[in-house]
Tab-separated table of C-alpha atoms in Angstrom:
chain	number	residue	atom	x	y	z
A	1	MET	CA	-14.915	26.453	-0.655
A	2	THR	CA	-11.724	24.974	0.824
A	3	LYS	CA	-9.662	26.517	3.601
A	4	LYS	CA	-6.457	25.131	5.058
A	5	LEU	CA	-4.594	25.763	8.286
A	6	LYS	CA	-1.091	24.365	8.914
A	7	ILE	CA	-0.714	23.575	12.603
A	8	SER	CA	2.430	23.105	14.665
A	9	CYS	CA	1.940	20.292	17.230
A	10	SER	CA	1.785	22.371	20.344
A	11	LYS	CA	-1.210	22.368	22.717
A	12	ASP	CA	-0.927	26.167	22.755
A	13	ASN	CA	-2.285	26.139	19.168
A	14	LEU	CA	-5.656	24.607	20.128
A	15	LYS	CA	-7.146	28.046	20.622
A	16	ASN	CA	-5.932	29.095	17.125
A	17	ILE	CA	-7.589	25.985	15.683
A	18	ARG	CA	-10.887	26.794	17.415
A	19	ASP	CA	-10.766	30.436	16.194
A	20	PHE	CA	-10.054	29.236	12.624
A	21	VAL	CA	-13.126	26.941	12.649
A	22	ILE	CA	-15.339	29.680	14.107
A	23	ARG	CA	-14.109	32.158	11.498
A	24	GLU	CA	-14.672	29.780	8.557
A	25	LEU	CA	-18.116	28.685	9.662
A	26	SER	CA	-19.385	32.095	10.755
A	27	ASN	CA	-21.676	32.463	7.721
A	28	GLU	CA	-23.256	28.981	7.951
A	29	GLY	CA	-26.196	30.133	10.100
A	30	LEU	CA	-25.235	27.851	13.007
A	31	ASP	CA	-26.487	28.713	16.479
A	32	ASP	CA	-24.066	28.974	19.393
A	33	VAL	CA	-24.522	25.400	20.548
A	34	GLU	CA	-24.175	23.868	17.023
A	35	MET	CA	-21.089	25.959	16.361
A	36	ASN	CA	-19.569	24.993	19.721
A	37	ASN	CA	-20.166	21.289	19.133
A	38	ILE	CA	-18.389	21.379	15.759
A	39	VAL	CA	-15.517	23.411	17.260
A	40	LEU	CA	-15.336	20.916	20.101
A	41	ALA	CA	-15.092	17.899	17.779
A	42	VAL	CA	-12.302	19.521	15.721
A	43	ASP	CA	-10.525	20.532	18.958
A	44	GLU	CA	-10.682	16.943	20.277
A	45	VAL	CA	-9.197	15.365	17.144
A	46	SER	CA	-6.496	18.094	17.014
A	47	ALA	CA	-5.605	17.503	20.692
A	48	ASN	CA	-5.349	13.758	20.092
A	49	LEU	CA	-3.026	14.282	17.096
A	50	ILE	CA	-0.878	16.822	18.952
A	51	ILE	CA	-0.560	14.853	22.217
A	52	HIS	CA	-0.740	11.169	21.232
A	53	SER	CA	0.603	11.126	17.651
A	54	HIS	CA	3.225	13.867	17.928
A	55	ALA	CA	4.072	14.015	21.661
A	56	CYS	CA	3.523	17.793	21.582
A	57	ASN	CA	6.570	18.297	19.299
A	58	PRO	CA	6.179	21.844	17.855
A	59	ASN	CA	8.459	20.863	14.953
A	60	ASP	CA	5.812	18.478	13.705
A	61	TYR	CA	2.867	19.741	11.673
A	62	PHE	CA	-0.473	18.651	10.388
A	63	ASP	CA	-3.015	20.317	8.091
A	64	LEU	CA	-6.616	21.035	8.875
A	65	ILE	CA	-8.689	21.429	5.720
A	66	ILE	CA	-12.289	22.636	5.897
A	67	LYS	CA	-14.414	21.944	2.840
A	68	LYS	CA	-17.948	23.123	2.408
A	69	ILE	CA	-19.962	20.815	0.196
A	70	LYS	CA	-23.690	20.715	-0.707
A	71	THR	CA	-24.779	18.496	2.172
A	72	GLY	CA	-22.502	19.798	4.883
A	73	ILE	CA	-18.904	20.405	5.932
A	74	THR	CA	-15.895	18.108	5.983
A	75	PHE	CA	-12.873	18.519	8.258
A	76	GLU	CA	-9.741	16.749	7.101
A	77	PHE	CA	-6.756	16.289	9.319
A	78	VAL	CA	-3.798	15.474	7.080
A	79	ASP	CA	-0.783	14.169	8.901
A	80	HIS	CA	2.522	12.879	7.523
A	81	GLY	CA	3.320	11.173	10.814
A	82	VAL	CA	1.711	8.128	12.407
A	83	GLY	CA	-1.761	9.687	12.360
A	84	PHE	CA	-4.517	8.650	14.657
A	85	ASP	CA	-6.911	5.885	13.675
A	86	ILE	CA	-10.024	7.414	15.158
A	87	GLN	CA	-12.286	5.063	13.183
A	88	ASN	CA	-11.083	1.907	14.942
A	89	TYR	CA	-10.209	3.384	18.338
A	90	GLU	CA	-12.255	1.684	21.056
A	91	THR	CA	-13.624	4.103	23.635
A	92	PRO	CA	-14.271	3.055	27.202
A	93	SER	CA	-17.692	3.709	28.753
A	94	ILE	CA	-18.326	6.798	30.893
A	95	SER	CA	-18.887	4.624	33.989
A	96	GLU	CA	-15.538	2.832	33.460
A	97	ILE	CA	-13.764	6.194	33.140
A	98	VAL	CA	-15.388	7.458	36.365
A	99	LYS	CA	-14.565	4.257	38.260
A	100	MET	CA	-10.933	4.369	37.120
A	101	LYS	CA	-10.693	8.077	38.013
A	102	LYS	CA	-9.225	8.741	34.560
A	103	LYS	CA	-8.834	12.303	33.425
A	104	GLY	CA	-8.941	11.468	29.715
A	105	GLY	CA	-10.732	9.237	27.308
A	106	VAL	CA	-13.979	10.989	26.592
A	107	GLY	CA	-12.798	13.161	23.697
A	108	LEU	CA	-13.449	10.655	20.978
A	109	ILE	CA	-16.850	9.793	22.475
A	110	LEU	CA	-17.745	13.446	21.996
A	111	VAL	CA	-16.471	13.424	18.379
A	112	ARG	CA	-18.575	10.346	17.593
A	113	LYS	CA	-21.695	11.841	19.130
A	114	ILE	CA	-21.270	15.174	17.363
A	115	MET	CA	-20.153	14.235	13.855
A	116	ASP	CA	-22.231	12.367	11.272
A	117	ASP	CA	-19.397	10.408	9.738
A	118	ILE	CA	-15.779	9.651	10.671
A	119	LYS	CA	-13.181	8.056	8.361
A	120	PHE	CA	-9.499	7.301	8.691
A	121	GLN	CA	-7.164	6.495	5.800
A	122	ASN	CA	-3.438	5.696	5.736
A	123	ASP	CA	-1.913	5.360	2.315
A	124	GLY	CA	1.625	4.969	3.555
A	125	ASN	CA	2.651	8.555	2.810
A	126	LYS	CA	-0.001	10.383	4.759
A	127	CYS	CA	-2.822	9.758	7.212
A	128	VAL	CA	-6.118	11.459	6.734
A	129	CYS	CA	-8.825	11.665	9.383
A	130	ARG	CA	-12.014	12.986	7.884
A	131	LEU	CA	-15.034	14.215	9.830
A	132	PHE	CA	-18.327	15.082	8.191
A	133	LYS	CA	-21.120	17.164	9.627
A	134	LYS	CA	-24.464	17.508	7.878
A	135	ILE	CA	-25.719	21.050	7.669
A	136	ASP	CA	-29.420	21.628	6.982
B	1	MET	CA	-6.223	30.748	28.426
B	2	VAL	CA	-7.940	30.127	31.684
B	3	SER	CA	-7.927	31.854	35.007
B	4	ILE	CA	-8.843	30.012	38.263
B	5	ASP	CA	-9.624	31.896	41.400
B	6	SER	CA	-10.462	30.155	44.683
B	7	THR	CA	-12.231	32.005	47.462
B	8	LYS	CA	-13.649	30.859	50.796
B	9	GLU	CA	-17.246	31.974	51.386
B	10	ASP	CA	-18.507	30.763	54.783
B	11	LEU	CA	-18.186	26.962	54.685
B	12	ASN	CA	-18.021	26.852	50.871
B	13	LEU	CA	-15.027	27.074	48.626
B	14	VAL	CA	-15.868	28.918	45.445
B	15	ILE	CA	-13.633	28.125	42.451
B	16	LYS	CA	-14.284	30.672	39.719
B	17	VAL	CA	-13.221	29.479	36.251
B	18	THR	CA	-12.786	32.146	33.590
B	19	GLY	CA	-11.953	31.545	29.897
B	20	ASP	CA	-11.280	28.287	28.040
B	21	VAL	CA	-10.537	24.940	29.665
B	22	ASP	CA	-8.881	22.778	27.022
B	23	ALA	CA	-6.043	20.261	26.796
B	24	SER	CA	-3.478	23.046	27.362
B	25	SER	CA	-5.153	24.562	30.372
B	26	SER	CA	-7.099	21.801	32.225
B	27	ILE	CA	-4.110	21.270	34.495
B	28	PHE	CA	-4.908	24.559	36.285
B	29	LEU	CA	-8.472	23.378	37.065
B	30	ASP	CA	-7.063	20.055	38.217
B	31	ASN	CA	-4.565	21.818	40.495
B	32	ALA	CA	-7.317	23.924	42.075
B	33	LEU	CA	-9.434	20.843	42.874
B	34	GLU	CA	-6.355	18.996	44.147
B	35	GLU	CA	-5.565	21.928	46.386
B	36	ALA	CA	-9.137	21.995	47.666
B	37	ILE	CA	-8.880	18.313	48.598
B	38	GLY	CA	-5.527	18.961	50.262
B	39	ASN	CA	-7.148	21.671	52.376
B	40	ASN	CA	-9.965	19.274	53.373
B	41	GLU	CA	-12.627	21.377	51.693
B	42	ARG	CA	-15.905	19.456	51.837
B	43	ARG	CA	-18.226	21.953	50.041
B	44	ILE	CA	-16.969	23.078	46.650
B	45	MET	CA	-18.832	25.420	44.328
B	46	VAL	CA	-17.492	25.866	40.820
B	47	ASP	CA	-18.498	29.220	39.338
B	48	CYS	CA	-18.861	28.676	35.551
B	49	LYS	CA	-20.411	32.060	34.706
B	50	GLU	CA	-17.245	33.186	32.853
B	51	LEU	CA	-16.374	29.780	31.510
B	52	ASP	CA	-16.472	30.256	27.714
B	53	TYR	CA	-15.401	26.794	26.525
B	54	ILE	CA	-14.660	23.357	27.922
B	55	SER	CA	-13.258	20.374	26.050
B	56	SER	CA	-12.985	16.715	27.130
B	57	ALA	CA	-9.797	17.564	29.055
B	58	GLY	CA	-11.838	19.790	31.389
B	59	LEU	CA	-14.742	17.329	31.595
B	60	GLY	CA	-12.192	14.616	32.440
B	61	VAL	CA	-10.913	16.663	35.395
B	62	PHE	CA	-14.399	16.872	36.938
B	63	MET	CA	-15.094	13.174	36.176
B	64	SER	CA	-11.855	12.041	37.825
B	65	TYR	CA	-13.017	13.455	41.184
B	66	ILE	CA	-16.552	11.993	41.218
B	67	GLN	CA	-15.504	8.750	42.913
B	68	GLU	CA	-13.165	10.441	45.382
B	69	PHE	CA	-15.774	13.020	46.402
B	70	GLU	CA	-18.296	10.287	46.954
B	71	ASN	CA	-15.872	8.307	49.123
B	72	ASN	CA	-14.845	11.236	51.381
B	73	ASP	CA	-18.232	12.918	51.594
B	74	THR	CA	-17.269	16.014	49.616
B	75	GLN	CA	-19.955	17.900	47.775
B	76	MET	CA	-19.301	19.762	44.553
B	77	VAL	CA	-21.778	21.875	42.599
B	78	LEU	CA	-21.146	23.598	39.282
B	79	TYR	CA	-23.269	26.648	38.539
B	80	GLY	CA	-23.870	29.455	36.028
B	81	MET	CA	-22.974	27.598	32.812
B	82	ASN	CA	-23.809	29.188	29.478
B	83	ALA	CA	-25.832	27.111	26.995
B	84	LYS	CA	-22.764	25.977	24.993
B	85	VAL	CA	-20.862	24.722	28.062
B	86	LYS	CA	-23.937	23.097	29.564
B	87	ASN	CA	-24.575	21.263	26.290
B	88	THR	CA	-21.029	19.893	26.321
B	89	PHE	CA	-21.710	18.286	29.702
B	90	GLU	CA	-25.056	16.989	28.463
B	91	ILE	CA	-23.656	15.272	25.387
B	92	LEU	CA	-21.992	12.728	27.659
B	93	GLY	CA	-24.737	12.683	30.269
B	94	LEU	CA	-22.448	14.266	32.832
B	95	ASP	CA	-25.329	16.508	33.937
B	96	GLN	CA	-26.661	13.291	35.533
B	97	LEU	CA	-23.412	12.444	37.292
B	98	LEU	CA	-22.476	15.918	38.525
B	99	LYS	CA	-24.524	18.445	40.453
B	100	ILE	CA	-25.196	21.381	38.165
B	101	THR	CA	-27.432	24.375	39.001
B	102	GLN	CA	-28.422	27.480	37.081
B	103	ASN	CA	-27.148	29.976	39.605
B	104	LYS	CA	-25.228	30.503	42.827
B	105	GLU	CA	-28.296	30.678	45.051
B	106	GLU	CA	-29.440	27.238	43.933
B	107	ALA	CA	-25.913	25.879	44.388
B	108	ILE	CA	-25.773	27.155	47.981
B	109	GLU	CA	-29.227	25.697	48.633
B	110	LEU	CA	-28.059	22.284	47.302
B	111	LEU	CA	-25.056	22.266	49.641
B	112	LYS	CA	-27.134	22.871	52.819
């Protein structure tokens, strides 16, 4: 099964993205916490793309593609802009963030802790960030 | 969408957070905490009973005040989280850095 959502790069669309993920995974037998974690990871990558790669420009778009495969679920973020190289992004430690009184920086730590695999590809025409979550 | 409602109860300021705190709405939570600091509130209780969802943007708001609250002797307790929200704090170990209780009574007790 493959489902696609085209998203305009406005932070106001984050709720729509979360609702889309919940709707598509509603039959997977996930409990509330498991579902929330997956939704959270997708929300974090989406927010990074919208804010950092597209400066919240609602005229820019990216696609979120959910694919159910035998071993789990993949979430692909397909972007024709600069993309966001999540794979090689260095995250600061929690104690550094607290010390610096930063309000951001923990989103990708969450994604790495929740997802089982994270890949980033840029072939010149499009950037694809792919998250994979095993489902038992 | 989030709704933030601040109420004074005796010496405590109760900030009730309702709805979703994400990258589009975390600014409202930040404003409420900033206002509390501006008003020299020293005992802050965050009512999370109606908090449905929190992303890193919301966690980041709470984290950004940890140092400041330590420096100016301000206490903050979060209470009433549902399992999903509590788990989000736990993934990063923030339940060890922030004071979190199950209910309001325990939060009041902790502030005494």
